[in-house]
Amino acid sequence: SQKISVTQGAPTYEISYTTSNGKILPIEFQWYHFRADVVSHEYVDGKGVITFDRPIEYIAADTFADCTTLTSITIPKSVTDCDGSIYGCTNLESIYGPYASEDKRSLIINGELSIFAPKGVTEYTIPEGVTSVGVGVFYKCSNLKKINIPDSVIEIKDSAFRECTALQSLIIPESVTTIPFAAIKGCVSLSNFDIPDGVTKIESYAFWDCKSLTSINIPANIVSIGYAAFYQCSSLTSVNCKPINPPTLDDFAFHYNAF
């Protein structure tokens, strides 16, 4: 096992986890990952334990990204922000702690779906009451074919569904007003997608490399389409633009399309 020691204070809080190979996660934690110092990190008796010198409230983006041996994780009650901290963890099967959903697949903090455990899931229904889909929550969930989103969701964050390469069905609620940065980028199996009428902005890289997308309707309320938003949508043959005043287009918004 690996152990990291510091001299400050007595340990007061922990994140625990399990791995498929029974080994410690090979991660070099820095202060900015948790805004707390790691007192120790070891894997003992079938469980990894990261111990801190203070209760942690924050887990930085990418902290556990692409930890492919991670199978479960327990997030303590003190954590209130872990946007984008876990993605690409293809063997993550269970999430524990006070913010875990009933099925142990989602971590929901203050209405935001912050972490998803994708192992073995091909269709997932986001729990009712969720208002925001966090940064990169479904990023690289390559087995998901369908994601059901409740009407309670009013916000989709950056890279939320990025590189869900098997995704074939995705319906965004009408209450969502922005398709954000790289939200649906690389969803190469998605052939149909309806942009909700309430959307006013499509941000950069939103649909980049959606190779199976054949047509798109631009709703009447759209005012801007970002850089390379539909770049390399190589099957895209039809764009129906409904706004009376054409939206502003950044460079390469429609580039390497079929038309």
mmCIF file of C-alpha atoms in Angstrom:
data_model
loop_
_atom_site.group_PDB
_atom_site.id
_atom_site.type_symbol
_atom_site.label_atom_id
_atom_site.label_comp_id
_atom_site.label_asym_id
_atom_site.label_seq_id
_atom_site.Cartn_x
_atom_site.Cartn_y
_atom_site.Cartn_z
ATOM 1 C CA SER A 1 0.000 0.000 0.000
ATOM 2 C CA GLN A 2 0.897 3.636 -0.348
ATOM 3 C CA LYS A 3 0.879 6.084 2.547
ATOM 4 C CA ILE A 4 1.200 9.848 2.485
ATOM 5 C CA SER A 5 1.793 11.678 5.773
ATOM 6 C CA VAL A 6 1.690 15.339 6.754
ATOM 7 C CA THR A 7 2.373 17.012 10.059
ATOM 8 C CA GLN A 8 -0.711 19.200 10.368
ATOM 9 C CA GLY A 9 -3.611 18.423 12.682
ATOM 10 C CA ALA A 10 -5.403 15.206 13.482
ATOM 11 C CA PRO A 11 -7.399 13.494 10.721
ATOM 12 C CA THR A 12 -11.122 14.238 10.831
ATOM 13 C CA TYR A 13 -12.650 12.924 7.622
ATOM 14 C CA GLU A 14 -12.430 10.195 4.996
ATOM 15 C CA ILE A 15 -13.418 9.168 1.488
ATOM 16 C CA SER A 16 -13.499 5.396 1.066
ATOM 17 C CA TYR A 17 -13.616 3.252 -2.064
ATOM 18 C CA THR A 18 -13.111 -0.230 -3.502
ATOM 19 C CA THR A 19 -11.307 -1.297 -6.660
ATOM 20 C CA SER A 20 -11.698 -4.280 -8.956
ATOM 21 C CA ASN A 21 -8.055 -5.311 -8.503
ATOM 22 C CA GLY A 22 -7.906 -4.750 -4.742
ATOM 23 C CA LYS A 23 -5.212 -2.110 -5.101
ATOM 24 C CA ILE A 24 -4.869 1.528 -4.143
ATOM 25 C CA LEU A 25 -5.842 4.108 -6.772
ATOM 26 C CA PRO A 26 -2.634 5.441 -8.359
ATOM 27 C CA ILE A 27 -3.459 9.103 -7.822
ATOM 28 C CA GLU A 28 -1.156 11.868 -6.588
ATOM 29 C CA PHE A 29 -3.460 14.146 -4.621
ATOM 30 C CA GLN A 30 -2.632 17.831 -4.271
ATOM 31 C CA TRP A 31 -4.168 20.414 -1.943
ATOM 32 C CA TYR A 32 -6.319 21.880 -4.717
ATOM 33 C CA HIS A 33 -8.099 18.556 -5.281
ATOM 34 C CA PHE A 34 -9.919 18.795 -1.938
ATOM 35 C CA ARG A 35 -8.852 22.130 -0.401
ATOM 36 C CA ALA A 36 -7.593 19.948 2.416
ATOM 37 C CA ASP A 37 -4.412 18.010 3.084
ATOM 38 C CA VAL A 38 -4.266 14.233 2.769
ATOM 39 C CA VAL A 39 -3.069 12.720 6.040
ATOM 40 C CA SER A 40 -2.960 9.158 4.726
ATOM 41 C CA HIS A 41 -4.033 7.086 1.731
ATOM 42 C CA GLU A 42 -3.894 3.304 1.960
ATOM 43 C CA TYR A 43 -5.726 0.167 0.875
ATOM 44 C CA VAL A 44 -6.348 -2.198 3.772
ATOM 45 C CA ASP A 45 -8.761 -5.107 4.302
ATOM 46 C CA GLY A 46 -10.466 -4.690 0.934
ATOM 47 C CA LYS A 47 -11.031 -0.929 1.135
ATOM 48 C CA GLY A 48 -9.187 2.186 0.099
ATOM 49 C CA VAL A 49 -9.316 5.023 2.609
ATOM 50 C CA ILE A 50 -8.222 8.623 2.001
ATOM 51 C CA THR A 51 -7.973 10.473 5.304
ATOM 52 C CA PHE A 52 -7.900 14.274 5.541
ATOM 53 C CA ASP A 53 -6.864 16.811 8.133
ATOM 54 C CA ARG A 54 -10.276 18.497 8.031
ATOM 55 C CA PRO A 55 -13.816 17.827 6.758
ATOM 56 C CA ILE A 56 -13.825 18.265 2.983
ATOM 57 C CA GLU A 57 -16.451 20.323 1.175
ATOM 58 C CA TYR A 58 -15.032 20.194 -2.342
ATOM 59 C CA ILE A 59 -13.665 17.637 -4.803
ATOM 60 C CA ALA A 60 -12.044 19.226 -7.855
ATOM 61 C CA ALA A 61 -12.881 18.422 -11.451
ATOM 62 C CA ASP A 62 -11.023 15.397 -12.849
ATOM 63 C CA THR A 63 -9.836 14.206 -9.413
ATOM 64 C CA PHE A 64 -10.967 10.617 -10.037
ATOM 65 C CA ALA A 65 -11.216 10.827 -13.839
ATOM 66 C CA ASP A 66 -10.572 7.601 -15.772
ATOM 67 C CA CYS A 67 -9.980 5.503 -12.646
ATOM 68 C CA THR A 68 -11.059 2.365 -14.496
ATOM 69 C CA THR A 69 -10.542 0.018 -11.514
ATOM 70 C CA LEU A 70 -12.819 2.056 -9.216
ATOM 71 C CA THR A 71 -15.934 -0.021 -8.356
ATOM 72 C CA SER A 72 -17.542 1.915 -5.471
ATOM 73 C CA ILE A 73 -17.055 5.188 -3.653
ATOM 74 C CA THR A 74 -18.437 6.720 -0.470
ATOM 75 C CA ILE A 75 -18.774 10.521 -0.471
ATOM 76 C CA PRO A 76 -19.236 12.130 2.987
ATOM 77 C CA LYS A 77 -21.965 14.562 3.963
ATOM 78 C CA SER A 78 -19.514 17.463 4.222
ATOM 79 C CA VAL A 79 -18.992 17.509 0.427
ATOM 80 C CA THR A 80 -21.194 20.087 -1.295
ATOM 81 C CA ASP A 81 -19.359 20.463 -4.630
ATOM 82 C CA CYS A 82 -17.860 17.663 -6.727
ATOM 83 C CA ASP A 83 -18.780 18.831 -10.238
ATOM 84 C CA GLY A 84 -16.876 16.860 -12.863
ATOM 85 C CA SER A 85 -14.757 15.030 -10.285
ATOM 86 C CA ILE A 86 -15.517 11.526 -11.588
ATOM 87 C CA TYR A 87 -15.863 10.451 -15.211
ATOM 88 C CA GLY A 88 -14.498 7.673 -17.363
ATOM 89 C CA CYS A 89 -14.732 5.282 -14.386
ATOM 90 C CA THR A 90 -16.219 2.487 -16.459
ATOM 91 C CA ASN A 91 -16.314 -0.067 -13.627
ATOM 92 C CA LEU A 92 -17.952 2.232 -11.067
ATOM 93 C CA GLU A 93 -21.059 0.354 -9.917
ATOM 94 C CA SER A 94 -22.125 1.866 -6.596
ATOM 95 C CA ILE A 95 -22.132 5.246 -4.872
ATOM 96 C CA TYR A 96 -22.626 5.506 -1.121
ATOM 97 C CA GLY A 97 -23.180 8.301 1.366
ATOM 98 C CA PRO A 98 -26.026 10.617 2.393
ATOM 99 C CA TYR A 99 -26.408 12.074 -1.116
ATOM 100 C CA ALA A 100 -26.590 8.741 -2.945
ATOM 101 C CA SER A 101 -29.779 7.937 -4.856
ATOM 102 C CA GLU A 102 -31.936 5.003 -3.802
ATOM 103 C CA ASP A 103 -30.469 2.810 -6.552
ATOM 104 C CA LYS A 104 -26.896 3.791 -5.540
ATOM 105 C CA ARG A 105 -26.209 4.885 -9.110
ATOM 106 C CA SER A 106 -26.310 8.653 -8.681
ATOM 107 C CA LEU A 107 -24.927 11.254 -6.309
ATOM 108 C CA ILE A 108 -27.333 14.185 -5.998
ATOM 109 C CA ILE A 109 -26.269 17.306 -4.101
ATOM 110 C CA ASN A 110 -28.650 20.276 -3.810
ATOM 111 C CA GLY A 111 -30.661 19.051 -6.795
ATOM 112 C CA GLU A 112 -27.638 18.475 -9.029
ATOM 113 C CA LEU A 113 -26.740 15.058 -10.394
ATOM 114 C CA SER A 114 -22.998 15.160 -9.768
ATOM 115 C CA ILE A 115 -21.758 11.559 -10.191
ATOM 116 C CA PHE A 116 -23.108 8.536 -12.058
ATOM 117 C CA ALA A 117 -22.029 4.891 -11.725
ATOM 118 C CA PRO A 118 -22.284 3.380 -15.247
ATOM 119 C CA LYS A 119 -21.166 -0.236 -14.842
ATOM 120 C CA GLY A 120 -23.630 -2.577 -16.602
ATOM 121 C CA VAL A 121 -26.238 0.121 -17.346
ATOM 122 C CA THR A 122 -27.666 0.532 -20.872
ATOM 123 C CA GLU A 123 -30.693 2.698 -19.982
ATOM 124 C CA TYR A 124 -30.960 5.125 -17.095
ATOM 125 C CA THR A 125 -33.733 7.335 -15.731
ATOM 126 C CA ILE A 126 -32.507 10.384 -13.845
ATOM 127 C CA PRO A 127 -34.412 10.592 -10.533
ATOM 128 C CA GLU A 128 -37.367 12.976 -10.275
ATOM 129 C CA GLY A 129 -36.540 16.260 -8.580
ATOM 130 C CA VAL A 130 -33.082 16.619 -10.104
ATOM 131 C CA THR A 131 -32.764 20.161 -11.464
ATOM 132 C CA SER A 132 -29.273 20.098 -12.947
ATOM 133 C CA VAL A 133 -27.157 17.531 -14.791
ATOM 134 C CA GLY A 134 -23.599 18.291 -13.695
ATOM 135 C CA VAL A 135 -20.324 18.642 -15.575
ATOM 136 C CA GLY A 136 -19.296 15.457 -17.350
ATOM 137 C CA VAL A 137 -21.709 13.248 -15.398
ATOM 138 C CA PHE A 138 -22.269 10.788 -18.255
ATOM 139 C CA TYR A 139 -18.966 11.477 -20.026
ATOM 140 C CA LYS A 140 -17.573 8.258 -21.571
ATOM 141 C CA CYS A 141 -20.536 6.120 -20.444
ATOM 142 C CA SER A 142 -20.070 4.070 -23.585
ATOM 143 C CA ASN A 143 -22.746 1.415 -22.850
ATOM 144 C CA LEU A 144 -25.656 3.816 -22.316
ATOM 145 C CA LYS A 145 -28.179 3.653 -25.148
ATOM 146 C CA LYS A 146 -30.932 5.738 -23.568
ATOM 147 C CA ILE A 147 -31.077 8.414 -20.865
ATOM 148 C CA ASN A 148 -34.470 9.540 -19.573
ATOM 149 C CA ILE A 149 -34.497 13.078 -18.194
ATOM 150 C CA PRO A 150 -37.334 14.310 -15.931
ATOM 151 C CA ASP A 151 -39.091 17.633 -16.549
ATOM 152 C CA SER A 152 -37.634 18.918 -13.276
ATOM 153 C CA VAL A 153 -34.261 19.405 -15.011
ATOM 154 C CA ILE A 154 -33.710 23.042 -16.016
ATOM 155 C CA GLU A 155 -29.938 22.997 -16.587
ATOM 156 C CA ILE A 156 -27.480 20.837 -18.480
ATOM 157 C CA LYS A 157 -23.793 21.537 -17.781
ATOM 158 C CA ASP A 158 -20.644 21.204 -19.904
ATOM 159 C CA SER A 159 -19.770 17.782 -21.354
ATOM 160 C CA ALA A 160 -22.778 16.210 -19.610
ATOM 161 C CA PHE A 161 -23.353 13.489 -22.242
ATOM 162 C CA ARG A 162 -20.013 13.715 -24.020
ATOM 163 C CA GLU A 163 -18.776 10.583 -25.796
ATOM 164 C CA CYS A 164 -21.757 8.427 -24.889
ATOM 165 C CA THR A 165 -20.911 6.493 -28.025
ATOM 166 C CA ALA A 166 -23.847 4.044 -27.861
ATOM 167 C CA LEU A 167 -26.469 6.696 -27.033
ATOM 168 C CA GLN A 168 -29.464 6.510 -29.379
ATOM 169 C CA SER A 169 -32.184 8.337 -27.444
ATOM 170 C CA LEU A 170 -31.943 11.636 -25.568
ATOM 171 C CA ILE A 171 -34.808 14.074 -24.958
ATOM 172 C CA ILE A 172 -33.961 17.365 -23.255
ATOM 173 C CA PRO A 173 -36.800 19.070 -21.307
ATOM 174 C CA GLU A 174 -38.333 22.273 -22.686
ATOM 175 C CA SER A 175 -37.198 24.179 -19.580
ATOM 176 C CA VAL A 176 -33.516 23.935 -20.598
ATOM 177 C CA THR A 177 -32.283 27.170 -22.245
ATOM 178 C CA THR A 178 -28.687 26.300 -23.227
ATOM 179 C CA ILE A 179 -26.996 23.368 -24.917
ATOM 180 C CA PRO A 180 -23.600 23.928 -23.289
ATOM 181 C CA PHE A 181 -19.981 23.323 -24.215
ATOM 182 C CA ALA A 182 -19.410 19.807 -25.639
ATOM 183 C CA ALA A 183 -22.641 18.588 -24.034
ATOM 184 C CA ILE A 184 -23.377 15.990 -26.726
ATOM 185 C CA LYS A 185 -19.957 15.905 -28.397
ATOM 186 C CA GLY A 186 -18.946 12.535 -29.806
ATOM 187 C CA CYS A 187 -22.336 10.839 -29.415
ATOM 188 C CA VAL A 188 -21.682 8.991 -32.656
ATOM 189 C CA SER A 189 -24.809 6.757 -32.538
ATOM 190 C CA LEU A 190 -27.326 9.573 -32.012
ATOM 191 C CA SER A 191 -29.207 9.974 -35.296
ATOM 192 C CA ASN A 192 -32.139 12.114 -34.098
ATOM 193 C CA PHE A 193 -32.171 14.963 -31.621
ATOM 194 C CA ASP A 194 -34.808 17.635 -31.000
ATOM 195 C CA ILE A 195 -33.478 20.898 -29.645
ATOM 196 C CA PRO A 196 -36.100 22.182 -27.162
ATOM 197 C CA ASP A 197 -37.990 25.326 -28.162
ATOM 198 C CA GLY A 198 -36.806 27.073 -24.994
ATOM 199 C CA VAL A 199 -33.144 26.886 -25.974
ATOM 200 C CA THR A 200 -31.573 30.254 -26.835
ATOM 201 C CA LYS A 201 -27.876 29.272 -27.115
ATOM 202 C CA ILE A 202 -25.936 26.368 -28.552
ATOM 203 C CA GLU A 203 -22.401 26.649 -27.216
ATOM 204 C CA SER A 204 -19.053 25.632 -28.706
ATOM 205 C CA TYR A 205 -18.474 21.965 -29.615
ATOM 206 C CA ALA A 206 -22.011 21.080 -28.472
ATOM 207 C CA PHE A 207 -22.590 18.449 -31.193
ATOM 208 C CA TRP A 208 -19.059 18.025 -32.518
ATOM 209 C CA ASP A 209 -18.553 14.618 -34.158
ATOM 210 C CA CYS A 210 -22.163 13.438 -33.883
ATOM 211 C CA LYS A 211 -21.539 11.419 -37.035
ATOM 212 C CA SER A 212 -25.012 9.835 -37.268
ATOM 213 C CA LEU A 213 -27.021 13.041 -36.880
ATOM 214 C CA THR A 214 -28.929 13.522 -40.162
ATOM 215 C CA SER A 215 -31.090 16.616 -39.582
ATOM 216 C CA ILE A 216 -31.562 19.347 -37.014
ATOM 217 C CA ASN A 217 -34.194 21.995 -36.277
ATOM 218 C CA ILE A 218 -32.913 25.317 -34.971
ATOM 219 C CA PRO A 219 -35.754 26.664 -32.745
ATOM 220 C CA ALA A 220 -37.134 30.174 -33.146
ATOM 221 C CA ASN A 221 -35.539 31.429 -29.904
ATOM 222 C CA ILE A 222 -31.942 30.585 -30.791
ATOM 223 C CA VAL A 223 -29.740 33.703 -30.833
ATOM 224 C CA SER A 224 -26.255 32.172 -31.094
ATOM 225 C CA ILE A 225 -24.497 29.022 -32.243
ATOM 226 C CA GLY A 226 -20.967 28.596 -30.922
ATOM 227 C CA TYR A 227 -17.609 27.670 -32.372
ATOM 228 C CA ALA A 228 -17.629 24.276 -34.148
ATOM 229 C CA ALA A 229 -21.010 23.452 -32.621
ATOM 230 C CA PHE A 230 -21.892 21.004 -35.407
ATOM 231 C CA TYR A 231 -18.361 20.379 -36.622
ATOM 232 C CA GLN A 232 -17.823 17.019 -38.320
ATOM 233 C CA CYS A 233 -21.475 15.949 -38.180
ATOM 234 C CA SER A 234 -20.713 14.096 -41.370
ATOM 235 C CA SER A 235 -24.237 12.724 -41.976
ATOM 236 C CA LEU A 236 -25.981 16.061 -41.429
ATOM 237 C CA THR A 237 -27.877 16.895 -44.620
ATOM 238 C CA SER A 238 -30.684 19.155 -43.384
ATOM 239 C CA VAL A 239 -30.815 22.189 -41.080
ATOM 240 C CA ASN A 240 -34.197 23.860 -40.550
ATOM 241 C CA CYS A 241 -33.535 27.302 -39.111
ATOM 242 C CA LYS A 242 -36.706 28.795 -37.594
ATOM 243 C CA PRO A 243 -35.582 32.152 -36.066
ATOM 244 C CA ILE A 244 -36.920 35.261 -37.841
ATOM 245 C CA ASN A 245 -33.596 36.940 -37.090
ATOM 246 C CA PRO A 246 -30.793 34.515 -37.998
ATOM 247 C CA PRO A 247 -28.632 33.512 -35.018
ATOM 248 C CA THR A 248 -24.997 34.562 -34.867
ATOM 249 C CA LEU A 249 -22.600 31.829 -35.982
ATOM 250 C CA ASP A 250 -19.074 31.406 -34.643
ATOM 251 C CA ASP A 251 -16.359 29.987 -36.878
ATOM 252 C CA PHE A 252 -16.809 26.404 -38.088
ATOM 253 C CA ALA A 253 -20.304 26.157 -36.543
ATOM 254 C CA PHE A 254 -21.265 24.000 -39.533
ATOM 255 C CA HIS A 255 -18.152 22.447 -41.016
ATOM 256 C CA TYR A 256 -17.463 19.045 -42.553
ATOM 257 C CA ASN A 257 -21.178 18.327 -42.856
ATOM 258 C CA ALA A 258 -22.871 16.415 -45.675
ATOM 259 C CA PHE A 259 -24.529 19.461 -47.266
#
